[in-house]
Amino acid sequence: MATRTDQVVGFGLVVFSLVIFIYYTIWVIILPFIDSDHIIHKYFLPREYAIIIPLAAGLFLLLFVGLFITYVMLKNRKPAKKTN
């Protein structure tokens, strides 16, 4: 059973993910259809970053997953047996 702290942290992560999803969806899907001189454009980064930021995040994720797998494999490596 999850403790109260686990539930609060999980709820916080879900809310954070939902906010990022809504922001990104508005930024990428809705914003191109709004006039460029509208006031809402000042709350969003330029559209080039809509590709750069997820690409960089994905590369860092792959880097850390690779480093973790390498660390686990090296840590659990058994020494080679010597034969006489």
PDB file of N, CA and C in Angstrom:
ATOM      1  N   MET A   1       0.848  -1.171   0.000  1.00  0.00           N
ATOM      2  CA  MET A   1       0.000   0.000   0.000  1.00  0.00           C
ATOM      3  C   MET A   1       0.893   1.234   0.000  1.00  0.00           C
ATOM      4  N   ALA A   2       0.522   2.200  -0.789  1.00  0.00           N
ATOM      5  CA  ALA A   2       1.312   3.425  -0.897  1.00  0.00           C
ATOM      6  C   ALA A   2       1.068   4.313   0.317  1.00  0.00           C
ATOM      7  N   THR A   3       2.132   4.935   0.768  1.00  0.00           N
ATOM      8  CA  THR A   3       1.996   5.867   1.886  1.00  0.00           C
ATOM      9  C   THR A   3       1.439   7.190   1.382  1.00  0.00           C
ATOM     10  N   ARG A   4       1.094   8.043   2.301  1.00  0.00           N
ATOM     11  CA  ARG A   4       0.531   9.349   1.941  1.00  0.00           C
ATOM     12  C   ARG A   4       1.557  10.176   1.163  1.00  0.00           C
ATOM     13  N   THR A   5       2.822  10.083   1.542  1.00  0.00           N
ATOM     14  CA  THR A   5       3.876  10.819   0.845  1.00  0.00           C
ATOM     15  C   THR A   5       3.998  10.347  -0.600  1.00  0.00           C
ATOM     16  N   ASP A   6       3.930   9.032  -0.803  1.00  0.00           N
ATOM     17  CA  ASP A   6       3.994   8.488  -2.159  1.00  0.00           C
ATOM     18  C   ASP A   6       2.830   8.982  -3.008  1.00  0.00           C
ATOM     19  N   GLN A   7       1.661   9.047  -2.416  1.00  0.00           N
ATOM     20  CA  GLN A   7       0.488   9.512  -3.146  1.00  0.00           C
ATOM     21  C   GLN A   7       0.622  10.986  -3.519  1.00  0.00           C
ATOM     22  N   VAL A   8       1.132  11.806  -2.603  1.00  0.00           N
ATOM     23  CA  VAL A   8       1.296  13.237  -2.875  1.00  0.00           C
ATOM     24  C   VAL A   8       2.333  13.447  -3.974  1.00  0.00           C
ATOM     25  N   VAL A   9       3.439  12.723  -3.900  1.00  0.00           N
ATOM     26  CA  VAL A   9       4.476  12.841  -4.930  1.00  0.00           C
ATOM     27  C   VAL A   9       3.941  12.372  -6.275  1.00  0.00           C
ATOM     28  N   GLY A  10       3.214  11.272  -6.293  1.00  0.00           N
ATOM     29  CA  GLY A  10       2.628  10.779  -7.531  1.00  0.00           C
ATOM     30  C   GLY A  10       1.628  11.758  -8.123  1.00  0.00           C
ATOM     31  N   PHE A  11       0.792  12.345  -7.268  1.00  0.00           N
ATOM     32  CA  PHE A  11      -0.169  13.339  -7.736  1.00  0.00           C
ATOM     33  C   PHE A  11       0.553  14.558  -8.298  1.00  0.00           C
ATOM     34  N   GLY A  12       1.621  14.984  -7.623  1.00  0.00           N
ATOM     35  CA  GLY A  12       2.398  16.126  -8.106  1.00  0.00           C
ATOM     36  C   GLY A  12       3.020  15.853  -9.467  1.00  0.00           C
ATOM     37  N   LEU A  13       3.538  14.644  -9.664  1.00  0.00           N
ATOM     38  CA  LEU A  13       4.125  14.287 -10.957  1.00  0.00           C
ATOM     39  C   LEU A  13       3.067  14.240 -12.062  1.00  0.00           C
ATOM     40  N   VAL A  14       1.889  13.740 -11.733  1.00  0.00           N
ATOM     41  CA  VAL A  14       0.811  13.702 -12.720  1.00  0.00           C
ATOM     42  C   VAL A  14       0.388  15.117 -13.105  1.00  0.00           C
ATOM     43  N   VAL A  15       0.242  16.000 -12.113  1.00  0.00           N
ATOM     44  CA  VAL A  15      -0.152  17.387 -12.390  1.00  0.00           C
ATOM     45  C   VAL A  15       0.928  18.083 -13.223  1.00  0.00           C
ATOM     46  N   PHE A  16       2.194  17.887 -12.865  1.00  0.00           N
ATOM     47  CA  PHE A  16       3.306  18.488 -13.602  1.00  0.00           C
ATOM     48  C   PHE A  16       3.307  18.011 -15.056  1.00  0.00           C
ATOM     49  N   SER A  17       3.114  16.718 -15.273  1.00  0.00           N
ATOM     50  CA  SER A  17       3.077  16.172 -16.626  1.00  0.00           C
ATOM     51  C   SER A  17       1.892  16.714 -17.416  1.00  0.00           C
ATOM     52  N   LEU A  18       0.758  16.860 -16.751  1.00  0.00           N
ATOM     53  CA  LEU A  18      -0.431  17.396 -17.411  1.00  0.00           C
ATOM     54  C   LEU A  18      -0.227  18.855 -17.825  1.00  0.00           C
ATOM     55  N   VAL A  19       0.389  19.639 -16.967  1.00  0.00           N
ATOM     56  CA  VAL A  19       0.655  21.048 -17.291  1.00  0.00           C
ATOM     57  C   VAL A  19       1.606  21.148 -18.482  1.00  0.00           C
ATOM     58  N   ILE A  20       2.658  20.345 -18.484  1.00  0.00           N
ATOM     59  CA  ILE A  20       3.604  20.364 -19.604  1.00  0.00           C
ATOM     60  C   ILE A  20       2.920  19.918 -20.897  1.00  0.00           C
ATOM     61  N   PHE A  21       2.093  18.888 -20.813  1.00  0.00           N
ATOM     62  CA  PHE A  21       1.376  18.409 -21.999  1.00  0.00           C
ATOM     63  C   PHE A  21       0.446  19.480 -22.562  1.00  0.00           C
ATOM     64  N   ILE A  22      -0.304  20.135 -21.705  1.00  0.00           N
ATOM     65  CA  ILE A  22      -1.232  21.174 -22.159  1.00  0.00           C
ATOM     66  C   ILE A  22      -0.462  22.346 -22.761  1.00  0.00           C
ATOM     67  N   TYR A  23       0.614  22.775 -22.098  1.00  0.00           N
ATOM     68  CA  TYR A  23       1.427  23.884 -22.608  1.00  0.00           C
ATOM     69  C   TYR A  23       1.996  23.541 -23.981  1.00  0.00           C
ATOM     70  N   TYR A  24       2.569  22.350 -24.116  1.00  0.00           N
ATOM     71  CA  TYR A  24       3.182  21.944 -25.377  1.00  0.00           C
ATOM     72  C   TYR A  24       2.133  21.803 -26.484  1.00  0.00           C
ATOM     73  N   THR A  25       0.962  21.262 -26.146  1.00  0.00           N
ATOM     74  CA  THR A  25      -0.103  21.109 -27.127  1.00  0.00           C
ATOM     75  C   THR A  25      -0.579  22.461 -27.634  1.00  0.00           C
ATOM     76  N   ILE A  26      -0.783  23.400 -26.732  1.00  0.00           N
ATOM     77  CA  ILE A  26      -1.188  24.746 -27.150  1.00  0.00           C
ATOM     78  C   ILE A  26      -0.095  25.380 -28.003  1.00  0.00           C
ATOM     79  N   TRP A  27       1.151  25.215 -27.580  1.00  0.00           N
ATOM     80  CA  TRP A  27       2.299  25.811 -28.265  1.00  0.00           C
ATOM     81  C   TRP A  27       2.426  25.295 -29.696  1.00  0.00           C
ATOM     82  N   VAL A  28       2.279  23.986 -29.876  1.00  0.00           N
ATOM     83  CA  VAL A  28       2.553  23.376 -31.170  1.00  0.00           C
ATOM     84  C   VAL A  28       1.320  23.310 -32.074  1.00  0.00           C
ATOM     85  N   ILE A  29       0.152  23.052 -31.507  1.00  0.00           N
ATOM     86  CA  ILE A  29      -1.025  22.823 -32.337  1.00  0.00           C
ATOM     87  C   ILE A  29      -1.893  24.070 -32.498  1.00  0.00           C
ATOM     88  N   ILE A  30      -2.116  24.800 -31.428  1.00  0.00           N
ATOM     89  CA  ILE A  30      -3.056  25.915 -31.486  1.00  0.00           C
ATOM     90  C   ILE A  30      -2.381  27.237 -31.856  1.00  0.00           C
ATOM     91  N   LEU A  31      -1.203  27.495 -31.333  1.00  0.00           N
ATOM     92  CA  LEU A  31      -0.538  28.780 -31.524  1.00  0.00           C
ATOM     93  C   LEU A  31      -0.277  29.143 -32.987  1.00  0.00           C
ATOM     94  N   PRO A  32       0.053  28.212 -33.877  1.00  0.00           N
ATOM     95  CA  PRO A  32       0.268  28.607 -35.273  1.00  0.00           C
ATOM     96  C   PRO A  32      -0.964  29.207 -35.953  1.00  0.00           C
ATOM     97  N   PHE A  33      -2.144  28.951 -35.423  1.00  0.00           N
ATOM     98  CA  PHE A  33      -3.363  29.475 -36.028  1.00  0.00           C
ATOM     99  C   PHE A  33      -3.782  30.828 -35.452  1.00  0.00           C
ATOM    100  N   ILE A  34      -3.029  31.333 -34.481  1.00  0.00           N
ATOM    101  CA  ILE A  34      -3.317  32.630 -33.876  1.00  0.00           C
ATOM    102  C   ILE A  34      -2.379  33.661 -34.501  1.00  0.00           C
ATOM    103  N   ASP A  35      -2.875  34.845 -34.742  1.00  0.00           N
ATOM    104  CA  ASP A  35      -2.057  35.901 -35.350  1.00  0.00           C
ATOM    105  C   ASP A  35      -0.780  36.126 -34.542  1.00  0.00           C
ATOM    106  N   SER A  36       0.323  36.388 -35.256  1.00  0.00           N
ATOM    107  CA  SER A  36       1.619  36.531 -34.592  1.00  0.00           C
ATOM    108  C   SER A  36       1.722  37.787 -33.742  1.00  0.00           C
ATOM    109  N   ASP A  37       0.836  38.754 -33.927  1.00  0.00           N
ATOM    110  CA  ASP A  37       0.893  39.955 -33.094  1.00  0.00           C
ATOM    111  C   ASP A  37      -0.038  39.868 -31.877  1.00  0.00           C
ATOM    112  N   HIS A  38      -0.649  38.710 -31.667  1.00  0.00           N
ATOM    113  CA  HIS A  38      -1.525  38.522 -30.513  1.00  0.00           C
ATOM    114  C   HIS A  38      -0.692  38.465 -29.234  1.00  0.00           C
ATOM    115  N   ILE A  39      -1.273  38.900 -28.125  1.00  0.00           N
ATOM    116  CA  ILE A  39      -0.574  38.998 -26.840  1.00  0.00           C
ATOM    117  C   ILE A  39      -0.143  37.629 -26.298  1.00  0.00           C
ATOM    118  N   ILE A  40      -0.847  36.556 -26.680  1.00  0.00           N
ATOM    119  CA  ILE A  40      -0.548  35.231 -26.144  1.00  0.00           C
ATOM    120  C   ILE A  40       0.830  34.731 -26.586  1.00  0.00           C
ATOM    121  N   HIS A  41       1.350  35.232 -27.685  1.00  0.00           N
ATOM    122  CA  HIS A  41       2.648  34.775 -28.195  1.00  0.00           C
ATOM    123  C   HIS A  41       3.801  35.118 -27.255  1.00  0.00           C
ATOM    124  N   LYS A  42       3.618  36.099 -26.389  1.00  0.00           N
ATOM    125  CA  LYS A  42       4.724  36.452 -25.489  1.00  0.00           C
ATOM    126  C   LYS A  42       4.914  35.429 -24.377  1.00  0.00           C
ATOM    127  N   TYR A  43       3.963  34.526 -24.167  1.00  0.00           N
ATOM    128  CA  TYR A  43       4.063  33.500 -23.133  1.00  0.00           C
ATOM    129  C   TYR A  43       4.698  32.203 -23.636  1.00  0.00           C
ATOM    130  N   PHE A  44       5.043  32.146 -24.902  1.00  0.00           N
ATOM    131  CA  PHE A  44       5.596  30.929 -25.487  1.00  0.00           C
ATOM    132  C   PHE A  44       6.931  31.234 -26.156  1.00  0.00           C
ATOM    133  N   LEU A  45       7.802  30.232 -26.162  1.00  0.00           N
ATOM    134  CA  LEU A  45       9.084  30.347 -26.848  1.00  0.00           C
ATOM    135  C   LEU A  45       8.866  30.297 -28.357  1.00  0.00           C
ATOM    136  N   PRO A  46       9.888  30.672 -29.144  1.00  0.00           N
ATOM    137  CA  PRO A  46       9.770  30.522 -30.600  1.00  0.00           C
ATOM    138  C   PRO A  46       9.521  29.055 -30.982  1.00  0.00           C
ATOM    139  N   ARG A  47       8.901  28.840 -32.130  1.00  0.00           N
ATOM    140  CA  ARG A  47       8.501  27.495 -32.535  1.00  0.00           C
ATOM    141  C   ARG A  47       9.677  26.556 -32.780  1.00  0.00           C
ATOM    142  N   GLU A  48      10.853  27.089 -33.058  1.00  0.00           N
ATOM    143  CA  GLU A  48      12.009  26.216 -33.277  1.00  0.00           C
ATOM    144  C   GLU A  48      12.310  25.371 -32.040  1.00  0.00           C
ATOM    145  N   TYR A  49      12.048  25.953 -30.878  1.00  0.00           N
ATOM    146  CA  TYR A  49      12.308  25.234 -29.630  1.00  0.00           C
ATOM    147  C   TYR A  49      11.332  24.085 -29.405  1.00  0.00           C
ATOM    148  N   ALA A  50      10.218  24.075 -30.115  1.00  0.00           N
ATOM    149  CA  ALA A  50       9.257  22.978 -29.993  1.00  0.00           C
ATOM    150  C   ALA A  50       9.860  21.670 -30.483  1.00  0.00           C
ATOM    151  N   ILE A  51      10.872  21.750 -31.333  1.00  0.00           N
ATOM    152  CA  ILE A  51      11.569  20.557 -31.804  1.00  0.00           C
ATOM    153  C   ILE A  51      12.856  20.348 -31.013  1.00  0.00           C
ATOM    154  N   ILE A  52      13.577  21.417 -30.733  1.00  0.00           N
ATOM    155  CA  ILE A  52      14.885  21.320 -30.082  1.00  0.00           C
ATOM    156  C   ILE A  52      14.782  20.786 -28.658  1.00  0.00           C
ATOM    157  N   ILE A  53      13.833  21.288 -27.878  1.00  0.00           N
ATOM    158  CA  ILE A  53      13.724  20.888 -26.469  1.00  0.00           C
ATOM    159  C   ILE A  53      13.372  19.403 -26.320  1.00  0.00           C
ATOM    160  N   PRO A  54      12.336  18.867 -26.993  1.00  0.00           N
ATOM    161  CA  PRO A  54      12.075  17.427 -26.867  1.00  0.00           C
ATOM    162  C   PRO A  54      13.202  16.554 -27.420  1.00  0.00           C
ATOM    163  N   LEU A  55      13.861  17.018 -28.477  1.00  0.00           N
ATOM    164  CA  LEU A  55      14.981  16.262 -29.026  1.00  0.00           C
ATOM    165  C   LEU A  55      16.128  16.176 -28.021  1.00  0.00           C
ATOM    166  N   ALA A  56      16.467  17.300 -27.405  1.00  0.00           N
ATOM    167  CA  ALA A  56      17.528  17.306 -26.392  1.00  0.00           C
ATOM    168  C   ALA A  56      17.136  16.460 -25.184  1.00  0.00           C
ATOM    169  N   ALA A  57      15.879  16.550 -24.757  1.00  0.00           N
ATOM    170  CA  ALA A  57      15.414  15.747 -23.616  1.00  0.00           C
ATOM    171  C   ALA A  57      15.500  14.257 -23.944  1.00  0.00           C
ATOM    172  N   GLY A  58      15.128  13.889 -25.161  1.00  0.00           N
ATOM    173  CA  GLY A  58      15.226  12.489 -25.566  1.00  0.00           C
ATOM    174  C   GLY A  58      16.657  11.986 -25.616  1.00  0.00           C
ATOM    175  N   LEU A  59      17.564  12.833 -26.107  1.00  0.00           N
ATOM    176  CA  LEU A  59      18.976  12.436 -26.138  1.00  0.00           C
ATOM    177  C   LEU A  59      19.546  12.267 -24.736  1.00  0.00           C
ATOM    178  N   PHE A  60      19.197  13.181 -23.830  1.00  0.00           N
ATOM    179  CA  PHE A  60      19.658  13.043 -22.440  1.00  0.00           C
ATOM    180  C   PHE A  60      19.060  11.802 -21.786  1.00  0.00           C
ATOM    181  N   LEU A  61      17.806  11.501 -22.080  1.00  0.00           N
ATOM    182  CA  LEU A  61      17.188  10.296 -21.537  1.00  0.00           C
ATOM    183  C   LEU A  61      17.916   9.047 -22.029  1.00  0.00           C
ATOM    184  N   LEU A  62      18.207   8.985 -23.323  1.00  0.00           N
ATOM    185  CA  LEU A  62      18.949   7.842 -23.851  1.00  0.00           C
ATOM    186  C   LEU A  62      20.344   7.752 -23.252  1.00  0.00           C
ATOM    187  N   LEU A  63      20.993   8.896 -23.044  1.00  0.00           N
ATOM    188  CA  LEU A  63      22.316   8.914 -22.431  1.00  0.00           C
ATOM    189  C   LEU A  63      22.268   8.336 -21.025  1.00  0.00           C
ATOM    190  N   PHE A  64      21.321   8.790 -20.214  1.00  0.00           N
ATOM    191  CA  PHE A  64      21.251   8.320 -18.834  1.00  0.00           C
ATOM    192  C   PHE A  64      20.809   6.868 -18.741  1.00  0.00           C
ATOM    193  N   VAL A  65      19.932   6.419 -19.634  1.00  0.00           N
ATOM    194  CA  VAL A  65      19.551   5.009 -19.652  1.00  0.00           C
ATOM    195  C   VAL A  65      20.760   4.152 -20.021  1.00  0.00           C
ATOM    196  N   GLY A  66      21.522   4.591 -21.012  1.00  0.00           N
ATOM    197  CA  GLY A  66      22.732   3.861 -21.395  1.00  0.00           C
ATOM    198  C   GLY A  66      23.761   3.826 -20.283  1.00  0.00           C
ATOM    199  N   LEU A  67      23.947   4.953 -19.608  1.00  0.00           N
ATOM    200  CA  LEU A  67      24.881   4.982 -18.482  1.00  0.00           C
ATOM    201  C   LEU A  67      24.421   4.081 -17.347  1.00  0.00           C
ATOM    202  N   PHE A  68      23.137   4.058 -17.066  1.00  0.00           N
ATOM    203  CA  PHE A  68      22.604   3.205 -16.009  1.00  0.00           C
ATOM    204  C   PHE A  68      22.802   1.727 -16.348  1.00  0.00           C
ATOM    205  N   ILE A  69      22.491   1.358 -17.587  1.00  0.00           N
ATOM    206  CA  ILE A  69      22.670  -0.037 -17.994  1.00  0.00           C
ATOM    207  C   ILE A  69      24.141  -0.433 -17.926  1.00  0.00           C
ATOM    208  N   THR A  70      25.023   0.457 -18.379  1.00  0.00           N
ATOM    209  CA  THR A  70      26.464   0.185 -18.301  1.00  0.00           C
ATOM    210  C   THR A  70      26.911   0.013 -16.859  1.00  0.00           C
ATOM    211  N   TYR A  71      26.457   0.884 -15.974  1.00  0.00           N
ATOM    212  CA  TYR A  71      26.816   0.807 -14.556  1.00  0.00           C
ATOM    213  C   TYR A  71      26.345  -0.505 -13.942  1.00  0.00           C
ATOM    214  N   VAL A  72      25.106  -0.898 -14.222  1.00  0.00           N
ATOM    215  CA  VAL A  72      24.567  -2.133 -13.658  1.00  0.00           C
ATOM    216  C   VAL A  72      25.315  -3.338 -14.201  1.00  0.00           C
ATOM    217  N   MET A  73      25.635  -3.329 -15.487  1.00  0.00           N
ATOM    218  CA  MET A  73      26.349  -4.467 -16.062  1.00  0.00           C
ATOM    219  C   MET A  73      27.759  -4.582 -15.503  1.00  0.00           C
ATOM    220  N   LEU A  74      28.441  -3.458 -15.316  1.00  0.00           N
ATOM    221  CA  LEU A  74      29.795  -3.506 -14.761  1.00  0.00           C
ATOM    222  C   LEU A  74      29.780  -3.874 -13.282  1.00  0.00           C
ATOM    223  N   LYS A  75      28.781  -3.443 -12.558  1.00  0.00           N
ATOM    224  CA  LYS A  75      28.684  -3.739 -11.127  1.00  0.00           C
ATOM    225  C   LYS A  75      28.393  -5.216 -10.889  1.00  0.00           C
ATOM    226  N   ASN A  76      27.585  -5.832 -11.748  1.00  0.00           N
ATOM    227  CA  ASN A  76      27.188  -7.220 -11.560  1.00  0.00           C
ATOM    228  C   ASN A  76      28.076  -8.209 -12.306  1.00  0.00           C
ATOM    229  N   ARG A  77      29.155  -7.719 -12.871  1.00  0.00           N
ATOM    230  CA  ARG A  77      30.048  -8.591 -13.631  1.00  0.00           C
ATOM    231  C   ARG A  77      30.765  -9.536 -12.676  1.00  0.00           C
ATOM    232  N   LYS A  78      30.764 -10.814 -13.014  1.00  0.00           N
ATOM    233  CA  LYS A  78      31.458 -11.804 -12.200  1.00  0.00           C
ATOM    234  C   LYS A  78      32.882 -11.959 -12.716  1.00  0.00           C
ATOM    235  N   PRO A  79      33.836 -12.120 -11.802  1.00  0.00           N
ATOM    236  CA  PRO A  79      35.222 -12.298 -12.264  1.00  0.00           C
ATOM    237  C   PRO A  79      35.379 -13.626 -13.006  1.00  0.00           C
ATOM    238  N   ALA A  80      36.258 -13.640 -14.000  1.00  0.00           N
ATOM    239  CA  ALA A  80      36.481 -14.844 -14.805  1.00  0.00           C
ATOM    240  C   ALA A  80      37.197 -15.895 -13.954  1.00  0.00           C
ATOM    241  N   LYS A  81      36.781 -17.132 -14.108  1.00  0.00           N
ATOM    242  CA  LYS A  81      37.390 -18.237 -13.366  1.00  0.00           C
ATOM    243  C   LYS A  81      38.682 -18.658 -14.071  1.00  0.00           C
ATOM    244  N   LYS A  82      39.694 -18.922 -13.274  1.00  0.00           N
ATOM    245  CA  LYS A  82      40.956 -19.411 -13.823  1.00  0.00           C
ATOM    246  C   LYS A  82      40.924 -20.926 -13.878  1.00  0.00           C
ATOM    247  N   THR A  83      41.342 -21.466 -15.001  1.00  0.00           N
ATOM    248  CA  THR A  83      41.424 -22.935 -15.119  1.00  0.00           C
ATOM    249  C   THR A  83      42.878 -23.352 -15.085  1.00  0.00           C
ATOM    250  N   ASN A  84      43.111 -24.433 -14.414  1.00  0.00           N
ATOM    251  CA  ASN A  84      44.498 -24.938 -14.284  1.00  0.00           C
ATOM    252  C   ASN A  84      44.866 -25.825 -15.409  1.00  0.00           C
TER     253      ASN A  84
END
